[in-house]
PDB file of C-alpha atoms and ligand atoms in Angstrom:
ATOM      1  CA  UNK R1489      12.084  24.345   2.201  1.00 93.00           C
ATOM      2  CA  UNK R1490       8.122  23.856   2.090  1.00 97.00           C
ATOM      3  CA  UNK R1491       5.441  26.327   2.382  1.00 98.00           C
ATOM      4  CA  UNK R1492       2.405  26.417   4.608  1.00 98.00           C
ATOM      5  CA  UNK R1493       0.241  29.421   4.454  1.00 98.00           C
ATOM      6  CA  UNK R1494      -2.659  29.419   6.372  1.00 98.00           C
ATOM      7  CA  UNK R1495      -6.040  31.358   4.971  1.00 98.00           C
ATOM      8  CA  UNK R1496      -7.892  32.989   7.606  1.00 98.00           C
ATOM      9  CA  UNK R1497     -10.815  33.880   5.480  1.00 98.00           C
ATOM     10  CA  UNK R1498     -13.465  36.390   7.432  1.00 98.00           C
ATOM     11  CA  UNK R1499     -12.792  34.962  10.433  1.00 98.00           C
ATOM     12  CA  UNK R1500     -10.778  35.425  13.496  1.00 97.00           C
ATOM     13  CA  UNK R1501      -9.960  38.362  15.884  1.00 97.00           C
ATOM     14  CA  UNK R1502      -7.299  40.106  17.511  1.00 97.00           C
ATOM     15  CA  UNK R1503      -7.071  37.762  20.237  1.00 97.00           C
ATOM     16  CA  UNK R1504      -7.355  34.858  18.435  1.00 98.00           C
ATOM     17  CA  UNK R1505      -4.699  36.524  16.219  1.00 98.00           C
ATOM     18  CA  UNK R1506      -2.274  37.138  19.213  1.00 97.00           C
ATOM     19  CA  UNK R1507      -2.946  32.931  20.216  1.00 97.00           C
ATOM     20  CA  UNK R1508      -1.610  31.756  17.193  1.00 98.00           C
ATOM     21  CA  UNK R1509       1.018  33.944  16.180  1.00 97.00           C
ATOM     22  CA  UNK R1510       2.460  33.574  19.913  1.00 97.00           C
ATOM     23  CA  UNK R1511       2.177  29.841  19.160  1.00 97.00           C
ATOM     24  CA  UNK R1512       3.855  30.032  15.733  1.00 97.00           C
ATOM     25  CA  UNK R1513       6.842  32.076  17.365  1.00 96.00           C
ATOM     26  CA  UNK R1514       7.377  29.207  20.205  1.00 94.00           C
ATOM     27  CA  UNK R1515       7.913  26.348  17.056  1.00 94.00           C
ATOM     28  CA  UNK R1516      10.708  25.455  15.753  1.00 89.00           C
ATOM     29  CA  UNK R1517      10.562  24.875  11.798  1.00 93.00           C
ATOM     30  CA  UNK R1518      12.603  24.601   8.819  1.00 94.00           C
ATOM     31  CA  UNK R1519       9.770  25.178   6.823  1.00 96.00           C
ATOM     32  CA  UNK R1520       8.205  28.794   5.690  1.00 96.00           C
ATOM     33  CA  UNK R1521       5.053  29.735   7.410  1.00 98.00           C
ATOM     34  CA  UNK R1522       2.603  32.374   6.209  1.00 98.00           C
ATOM     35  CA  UNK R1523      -0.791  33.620   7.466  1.00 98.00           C
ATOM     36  CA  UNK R1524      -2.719  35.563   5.603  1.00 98.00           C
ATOM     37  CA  UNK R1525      -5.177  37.645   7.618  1.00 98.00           C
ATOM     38  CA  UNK R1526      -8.195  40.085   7.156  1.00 98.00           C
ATOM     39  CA  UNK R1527      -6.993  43.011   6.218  1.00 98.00           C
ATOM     40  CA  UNK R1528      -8.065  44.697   9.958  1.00 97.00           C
ATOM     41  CA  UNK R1529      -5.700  42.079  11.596  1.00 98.00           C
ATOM     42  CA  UNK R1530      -2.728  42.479   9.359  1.00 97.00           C
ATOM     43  CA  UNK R1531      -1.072  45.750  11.278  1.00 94.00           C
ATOM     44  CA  UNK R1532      -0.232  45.430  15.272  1.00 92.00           C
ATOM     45  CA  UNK R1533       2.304  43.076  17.094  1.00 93.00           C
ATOM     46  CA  UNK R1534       3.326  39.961  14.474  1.00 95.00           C
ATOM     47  CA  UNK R1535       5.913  38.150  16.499  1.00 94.00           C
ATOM     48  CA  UNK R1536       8.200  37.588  13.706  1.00 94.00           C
ATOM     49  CA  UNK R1537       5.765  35.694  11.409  1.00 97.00           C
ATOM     50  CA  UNK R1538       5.347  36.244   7.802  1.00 97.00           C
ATOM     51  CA  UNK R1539       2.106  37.726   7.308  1.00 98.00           C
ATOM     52  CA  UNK R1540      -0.284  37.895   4.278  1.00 98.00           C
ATOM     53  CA  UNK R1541      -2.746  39.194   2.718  1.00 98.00           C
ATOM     54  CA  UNK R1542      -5.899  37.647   1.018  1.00 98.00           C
ATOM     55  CA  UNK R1543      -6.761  39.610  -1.662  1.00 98.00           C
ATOM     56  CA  UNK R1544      -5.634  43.256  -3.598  1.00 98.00           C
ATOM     57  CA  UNK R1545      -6.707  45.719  -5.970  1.00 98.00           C
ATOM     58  CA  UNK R1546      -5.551  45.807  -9.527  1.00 97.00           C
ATOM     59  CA  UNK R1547      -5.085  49.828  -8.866  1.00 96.00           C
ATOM     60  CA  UNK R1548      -2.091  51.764  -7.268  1.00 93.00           C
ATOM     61  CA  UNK R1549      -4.579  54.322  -5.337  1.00 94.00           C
ATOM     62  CA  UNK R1550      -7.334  56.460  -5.974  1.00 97.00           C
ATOM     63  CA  UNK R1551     -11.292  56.368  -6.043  1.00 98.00           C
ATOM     64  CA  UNK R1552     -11.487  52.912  -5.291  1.00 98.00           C
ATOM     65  CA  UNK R1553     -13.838  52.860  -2.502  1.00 98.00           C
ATOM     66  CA  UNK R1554     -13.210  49.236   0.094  1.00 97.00           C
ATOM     67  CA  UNK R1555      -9.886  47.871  -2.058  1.00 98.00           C
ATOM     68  CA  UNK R1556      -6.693  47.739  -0.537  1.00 98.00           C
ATOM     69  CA  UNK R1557      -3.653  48.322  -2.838  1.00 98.00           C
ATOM     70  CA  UNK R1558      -0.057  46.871  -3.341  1.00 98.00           C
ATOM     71  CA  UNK R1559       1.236  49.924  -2.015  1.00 97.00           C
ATOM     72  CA  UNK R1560      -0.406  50.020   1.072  1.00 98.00           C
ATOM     73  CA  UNK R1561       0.160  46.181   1.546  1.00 98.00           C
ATOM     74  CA  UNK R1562       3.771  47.052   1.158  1.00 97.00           C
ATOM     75  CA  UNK R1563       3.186  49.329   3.963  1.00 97.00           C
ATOM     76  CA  UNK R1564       1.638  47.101   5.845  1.00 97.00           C
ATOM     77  CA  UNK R1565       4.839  44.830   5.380  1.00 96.00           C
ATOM     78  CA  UNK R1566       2.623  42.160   4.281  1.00 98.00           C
ATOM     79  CA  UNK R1567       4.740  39.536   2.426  1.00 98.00           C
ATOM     80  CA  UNK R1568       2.266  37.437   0.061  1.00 98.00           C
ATOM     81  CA  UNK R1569      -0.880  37.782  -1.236  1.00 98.00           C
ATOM     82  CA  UNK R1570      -3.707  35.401  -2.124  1.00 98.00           C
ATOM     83  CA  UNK R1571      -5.501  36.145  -5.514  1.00 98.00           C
ATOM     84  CA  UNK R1572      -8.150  34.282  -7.144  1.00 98.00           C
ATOM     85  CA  UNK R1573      -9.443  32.469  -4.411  1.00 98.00           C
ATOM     86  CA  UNK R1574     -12.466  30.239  -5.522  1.00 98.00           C
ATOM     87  CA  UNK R1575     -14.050  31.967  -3.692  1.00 98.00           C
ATOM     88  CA  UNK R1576     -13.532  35.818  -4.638  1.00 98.00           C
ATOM     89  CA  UNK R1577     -13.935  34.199  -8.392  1.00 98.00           C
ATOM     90  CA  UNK R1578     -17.522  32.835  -6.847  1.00 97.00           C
ATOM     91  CA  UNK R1579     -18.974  35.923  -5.414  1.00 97.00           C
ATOM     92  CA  UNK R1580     -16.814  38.874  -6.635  1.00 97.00           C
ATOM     93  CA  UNK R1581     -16.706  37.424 -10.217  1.00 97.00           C
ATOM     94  CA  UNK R1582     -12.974  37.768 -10.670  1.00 98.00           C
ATOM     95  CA  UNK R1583     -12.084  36.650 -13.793  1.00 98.00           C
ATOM     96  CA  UNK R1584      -8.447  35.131 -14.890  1.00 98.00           C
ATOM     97  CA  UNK R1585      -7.539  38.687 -16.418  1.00 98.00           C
ATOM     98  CA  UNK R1586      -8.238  40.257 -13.185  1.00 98.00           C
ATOM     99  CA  UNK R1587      -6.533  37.931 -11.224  1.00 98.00           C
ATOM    100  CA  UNK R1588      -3.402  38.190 -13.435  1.00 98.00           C
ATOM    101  CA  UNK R1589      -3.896  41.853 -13.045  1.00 98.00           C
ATOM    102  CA  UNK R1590      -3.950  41.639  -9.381  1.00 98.00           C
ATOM    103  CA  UNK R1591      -0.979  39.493  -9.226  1.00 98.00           C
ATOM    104  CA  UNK R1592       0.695  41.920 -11.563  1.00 98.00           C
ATOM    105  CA  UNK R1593      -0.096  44.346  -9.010  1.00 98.00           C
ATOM    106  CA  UNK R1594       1.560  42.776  -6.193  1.00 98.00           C
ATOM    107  CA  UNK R1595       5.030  41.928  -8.009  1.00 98.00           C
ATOM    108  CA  UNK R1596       5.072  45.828  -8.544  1.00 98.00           C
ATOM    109  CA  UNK R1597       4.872  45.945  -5.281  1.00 98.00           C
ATOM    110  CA  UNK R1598       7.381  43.669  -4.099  1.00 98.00           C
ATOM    111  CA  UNK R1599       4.803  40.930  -2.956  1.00 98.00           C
ATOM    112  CA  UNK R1600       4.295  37.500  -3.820  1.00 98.00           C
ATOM    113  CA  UNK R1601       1.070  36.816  -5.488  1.00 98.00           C
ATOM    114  CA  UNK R1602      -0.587  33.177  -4.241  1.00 99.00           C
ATOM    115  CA  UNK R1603      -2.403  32.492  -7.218  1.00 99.00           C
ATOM    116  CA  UNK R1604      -5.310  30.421  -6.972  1.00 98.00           C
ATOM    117  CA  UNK R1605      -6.532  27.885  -9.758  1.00 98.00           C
ATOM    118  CA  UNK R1606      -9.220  24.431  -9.942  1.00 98.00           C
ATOM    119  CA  UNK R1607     -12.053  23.229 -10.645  1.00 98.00           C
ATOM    120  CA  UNK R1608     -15.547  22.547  -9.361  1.00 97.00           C
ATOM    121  CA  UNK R1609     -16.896  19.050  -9.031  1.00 97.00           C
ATOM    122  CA  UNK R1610     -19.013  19.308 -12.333  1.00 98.00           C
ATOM    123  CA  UNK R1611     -16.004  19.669 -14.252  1.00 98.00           C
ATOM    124  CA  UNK R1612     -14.396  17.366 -12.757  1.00 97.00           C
ATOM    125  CA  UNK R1613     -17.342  14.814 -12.937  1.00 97.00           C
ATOM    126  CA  UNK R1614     -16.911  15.436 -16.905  1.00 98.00           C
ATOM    127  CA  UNK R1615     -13.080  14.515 -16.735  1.00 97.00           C
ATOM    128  CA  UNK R1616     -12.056  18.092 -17.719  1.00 98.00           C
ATOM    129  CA  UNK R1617      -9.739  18.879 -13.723  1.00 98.00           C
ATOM    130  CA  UNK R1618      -6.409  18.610 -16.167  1.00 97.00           C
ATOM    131  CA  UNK R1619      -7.539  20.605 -19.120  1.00 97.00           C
ATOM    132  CA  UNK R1620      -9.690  22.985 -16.772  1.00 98.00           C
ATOM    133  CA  UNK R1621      -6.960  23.741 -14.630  1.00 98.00           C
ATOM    134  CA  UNK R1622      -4.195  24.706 -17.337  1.00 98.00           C
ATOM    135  CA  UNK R1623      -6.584  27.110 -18.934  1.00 98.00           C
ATOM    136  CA  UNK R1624      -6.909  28.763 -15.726  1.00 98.00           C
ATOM    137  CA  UNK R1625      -2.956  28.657 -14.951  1.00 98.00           C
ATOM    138  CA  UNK R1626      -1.620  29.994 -18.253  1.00 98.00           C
ATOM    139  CA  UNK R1627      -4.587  32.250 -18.507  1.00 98.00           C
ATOM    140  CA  UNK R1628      -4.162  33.923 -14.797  1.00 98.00           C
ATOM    141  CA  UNK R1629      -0.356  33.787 -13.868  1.00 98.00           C
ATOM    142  CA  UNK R1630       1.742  37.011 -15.209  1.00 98.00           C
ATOM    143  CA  UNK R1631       4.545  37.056 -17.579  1.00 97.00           C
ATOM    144  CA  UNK R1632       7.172  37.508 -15.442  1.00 96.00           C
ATOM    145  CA  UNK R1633       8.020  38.017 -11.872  1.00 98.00           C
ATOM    146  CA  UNK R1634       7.702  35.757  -8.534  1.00 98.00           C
ATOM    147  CA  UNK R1635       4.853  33.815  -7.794  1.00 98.00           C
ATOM    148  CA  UNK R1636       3.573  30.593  -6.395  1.00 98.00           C
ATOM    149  CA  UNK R1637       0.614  28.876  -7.618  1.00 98.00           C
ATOM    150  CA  UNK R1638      -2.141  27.040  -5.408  1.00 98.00           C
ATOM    151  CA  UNK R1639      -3.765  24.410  -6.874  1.00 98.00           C
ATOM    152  CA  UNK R1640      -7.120  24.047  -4.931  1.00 98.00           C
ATOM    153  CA  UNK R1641     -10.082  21.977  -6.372  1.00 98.00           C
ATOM    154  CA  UNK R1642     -13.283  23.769  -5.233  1.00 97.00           C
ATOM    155  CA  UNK R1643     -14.893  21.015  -4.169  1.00 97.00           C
ATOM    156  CA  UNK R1644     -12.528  20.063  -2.038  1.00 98.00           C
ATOM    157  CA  UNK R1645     -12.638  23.071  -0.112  1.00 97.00           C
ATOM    158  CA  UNK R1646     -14.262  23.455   3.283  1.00 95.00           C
ATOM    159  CA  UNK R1647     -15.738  20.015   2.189  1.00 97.00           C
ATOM    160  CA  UNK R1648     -13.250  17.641   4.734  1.00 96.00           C
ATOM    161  CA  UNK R1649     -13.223  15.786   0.849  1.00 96.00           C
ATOM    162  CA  UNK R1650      -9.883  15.562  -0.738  1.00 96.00           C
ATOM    163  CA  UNK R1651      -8.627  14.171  -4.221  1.00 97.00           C
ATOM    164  CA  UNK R1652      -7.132  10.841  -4.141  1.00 97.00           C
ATOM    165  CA  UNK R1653      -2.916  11.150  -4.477  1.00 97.00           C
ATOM    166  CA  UNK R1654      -3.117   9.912  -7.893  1.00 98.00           C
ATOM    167  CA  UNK R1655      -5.637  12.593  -8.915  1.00 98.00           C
ATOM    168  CA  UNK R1656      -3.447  15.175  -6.884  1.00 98.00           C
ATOM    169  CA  UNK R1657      -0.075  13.157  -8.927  1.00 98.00           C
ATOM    170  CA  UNK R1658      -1.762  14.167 -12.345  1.00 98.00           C
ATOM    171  CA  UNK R1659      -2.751  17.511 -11.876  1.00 98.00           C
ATOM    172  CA  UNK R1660       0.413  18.440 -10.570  1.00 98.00           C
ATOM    173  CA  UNK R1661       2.171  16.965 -13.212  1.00 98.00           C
ATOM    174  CA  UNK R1662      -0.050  18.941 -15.478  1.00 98.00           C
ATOM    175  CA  UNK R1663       0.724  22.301 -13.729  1.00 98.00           C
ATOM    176  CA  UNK R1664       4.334  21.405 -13.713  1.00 98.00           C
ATOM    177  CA  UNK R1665       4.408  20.641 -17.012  1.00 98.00           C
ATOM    178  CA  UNK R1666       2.689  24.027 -18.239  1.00 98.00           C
ATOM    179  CA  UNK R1667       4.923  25.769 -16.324  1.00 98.00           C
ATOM    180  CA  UNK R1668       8.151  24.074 -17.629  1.00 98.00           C
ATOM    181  CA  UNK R1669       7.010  24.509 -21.346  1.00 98.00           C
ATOM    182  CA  UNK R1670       7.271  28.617 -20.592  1.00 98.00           C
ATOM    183  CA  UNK R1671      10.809  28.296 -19.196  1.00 98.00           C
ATOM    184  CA  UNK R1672       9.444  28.470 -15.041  1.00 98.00           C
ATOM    185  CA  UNK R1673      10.557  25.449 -13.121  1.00 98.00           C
ATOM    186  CA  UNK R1674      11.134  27.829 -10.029  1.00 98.00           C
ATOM    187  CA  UNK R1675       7.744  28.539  -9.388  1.00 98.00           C
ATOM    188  CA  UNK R1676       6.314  26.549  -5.680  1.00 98.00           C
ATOM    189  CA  UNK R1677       3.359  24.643  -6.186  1.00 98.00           C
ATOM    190  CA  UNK R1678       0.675  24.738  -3.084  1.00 98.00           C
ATOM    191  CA  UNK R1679      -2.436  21.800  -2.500  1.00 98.00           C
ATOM    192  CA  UNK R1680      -5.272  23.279  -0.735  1.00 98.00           C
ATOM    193  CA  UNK R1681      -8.291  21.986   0.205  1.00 98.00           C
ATOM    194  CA  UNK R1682      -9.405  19.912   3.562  1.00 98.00           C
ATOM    195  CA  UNK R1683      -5.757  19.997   4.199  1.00 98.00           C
ATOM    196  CA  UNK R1684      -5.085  18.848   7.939  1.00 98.00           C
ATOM    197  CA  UNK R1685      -2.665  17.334  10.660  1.00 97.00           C
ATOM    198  CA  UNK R1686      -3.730  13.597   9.053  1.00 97.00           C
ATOM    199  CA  UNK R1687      -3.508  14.250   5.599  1.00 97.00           C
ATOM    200  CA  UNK R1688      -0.553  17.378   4.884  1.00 98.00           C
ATOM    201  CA  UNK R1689       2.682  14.907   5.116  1.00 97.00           C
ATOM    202  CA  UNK R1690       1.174  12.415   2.350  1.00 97.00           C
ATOM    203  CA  UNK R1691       0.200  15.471   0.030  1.00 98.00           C
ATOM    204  CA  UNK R1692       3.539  16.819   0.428  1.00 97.00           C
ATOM    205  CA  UNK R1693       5.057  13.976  -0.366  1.00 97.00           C
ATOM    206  CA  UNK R1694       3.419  13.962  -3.646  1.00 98.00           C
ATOM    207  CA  UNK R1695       5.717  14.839  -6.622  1.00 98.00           C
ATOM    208  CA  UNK R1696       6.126  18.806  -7.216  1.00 98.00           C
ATOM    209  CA  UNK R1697       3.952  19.263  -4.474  1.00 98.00           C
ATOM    210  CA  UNK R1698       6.038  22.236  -2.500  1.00 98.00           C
ATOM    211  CA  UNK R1699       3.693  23.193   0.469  1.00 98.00           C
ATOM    212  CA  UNK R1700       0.056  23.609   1.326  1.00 98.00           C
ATOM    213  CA  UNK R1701      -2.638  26.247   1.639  1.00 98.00           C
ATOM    214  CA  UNK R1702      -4.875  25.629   4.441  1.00 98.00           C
ATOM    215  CA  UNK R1703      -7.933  26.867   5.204  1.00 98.00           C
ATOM    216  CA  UNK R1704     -10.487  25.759   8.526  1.00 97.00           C
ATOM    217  CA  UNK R1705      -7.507  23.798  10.180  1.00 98.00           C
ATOM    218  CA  UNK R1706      -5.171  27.641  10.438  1.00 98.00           C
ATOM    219  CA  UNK R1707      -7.357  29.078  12.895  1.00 98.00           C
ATOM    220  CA  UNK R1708      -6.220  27.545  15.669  1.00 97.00           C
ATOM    221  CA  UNK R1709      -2.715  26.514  17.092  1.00 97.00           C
ATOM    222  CA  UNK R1710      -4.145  22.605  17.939  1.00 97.00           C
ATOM    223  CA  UNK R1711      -5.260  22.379  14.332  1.00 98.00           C
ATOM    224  CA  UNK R1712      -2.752  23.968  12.142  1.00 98.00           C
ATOM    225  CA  UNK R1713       0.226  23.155  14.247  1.00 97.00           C
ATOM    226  CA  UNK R1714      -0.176  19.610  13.809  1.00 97.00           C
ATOM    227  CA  UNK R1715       0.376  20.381  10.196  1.00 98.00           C
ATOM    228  CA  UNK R1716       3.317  22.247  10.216  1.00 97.00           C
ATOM    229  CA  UNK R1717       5.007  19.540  12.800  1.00 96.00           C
ATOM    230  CA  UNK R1718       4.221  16.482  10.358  1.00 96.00           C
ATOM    231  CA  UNK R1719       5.833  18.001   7.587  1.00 93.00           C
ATOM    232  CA  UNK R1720       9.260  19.445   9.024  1.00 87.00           C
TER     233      UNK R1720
HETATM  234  P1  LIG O 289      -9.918  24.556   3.721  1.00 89.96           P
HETATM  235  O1  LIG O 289      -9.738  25.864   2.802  1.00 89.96           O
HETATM  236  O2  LIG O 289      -8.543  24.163   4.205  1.00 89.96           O
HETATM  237  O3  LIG O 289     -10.814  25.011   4.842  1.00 89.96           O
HETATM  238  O4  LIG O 289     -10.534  23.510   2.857  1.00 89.96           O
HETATM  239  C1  LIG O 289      -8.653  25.992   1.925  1.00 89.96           C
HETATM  240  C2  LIG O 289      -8.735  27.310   1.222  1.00 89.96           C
HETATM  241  O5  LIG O 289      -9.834  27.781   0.935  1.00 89.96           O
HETATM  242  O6  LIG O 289      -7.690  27.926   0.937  1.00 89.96           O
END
């Protein structure tokens, strides 16, 4: 079975929320499919589809003014969790030891952390994506538990740029590898980044490749749907 979670960012509204997940209910799929919605969307009418969450605190409760714990993600019956999105580790400075923490904080809690990992074009201008990426991966992911990693290169996302499948191949292979070494061959690996209704069947095809994270293109039914039909 593959995964496709969908990343709704800050974006999106209750009607746009009922469009989709009315849509999602009416296809047929073997596959898993997640969306993971601002926090203000997650509660309310689901249909039936797995829902998730984009980010959560390190904390259980208390004076932690804005976050949203495990607990009450469990509450919400929220499913998965994204942490270390490029782009909370951009402009909320989360750091691999906080996003281990957080993911920590949702196996507590009975949810499956997404955990994010890549690198920006710079680094992989100076040939460093494989070495780059591994620090990241054995430096964020917790040391036991369930847990999928997302390998997203952050210049690939938003950008409609994605790596070639060879450079997708050897990072994969590299995260694969890493993961072996430390006895975890069950864990699903994710692609994200540009991913759309063109593109998703060739990535998943790609060794160790078990699903995709998708950004823009899970907003709408005529743009993520295509998606999840080309890879059942
Ligand atoms: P994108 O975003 O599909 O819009 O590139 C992916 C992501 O940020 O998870």
């Amino acid at each position: 079975m593959k995964i496709i979670v969908g990343n709704w960012k800050m974006n999106g509204d209750n009607e746009d929320k009922e469009i989709l997940l009315k849509a999602l209910k009416n296809l047929r799929t073997k596959n898993e499919v997640v969306v993971c919605l601002p926090f203000t969307l997650i509660y309310g009418n689901n249909h039936g589809i797995t829902i998730g969450a984009q980010d959560i605190s390190e904390h259980d409760n208390g004076a932690y003014t804005g976050d949203i714990s495990g607990q009450m993600l469990k509450d919400a019956d929220v499913k998965y969790v994204i942490v270390g999105h490029s782009e909370r580790r951009l402009y909320h400075n989360e750091t691999n030891t906080i996003v281990k923490t957080k993911a920590m904080a949702a196996i507590k809690n009975g949810i499956v952390p997404i955990i994010c990992i890549g690198e920006t074009s710079e680094e992989k201008n100076t040939g460093r994506t494989n070495s780059v990426v591994k620090k990241m991966l054995l430096e964020s992911i917790p040391g036991q538990g369930e847990y999928i990693v997302a390998y997203e290169p952050r210049w690939a996302i938003g950008s409609g740029k994605t790596p070639t499948e060879d450079e997708i191949k050897a990072v994969f292979e590299t995260i694969h590898k890493a993961l072996h070494n430390i006895g975890r061959d069950d864990v699903a690996l994710l692609y994200g980044g540009s991913v759309n209704g063109k593109n998703a069947k060739q990535i998943m095809n790609i060794p160790h490749v078990d699903g995709v994270l998708v950004g823009g293109a899970s907003l709408k039914s005529d743009t993520f749907l295509p998606i999840i039909k080309s890879i059942d």
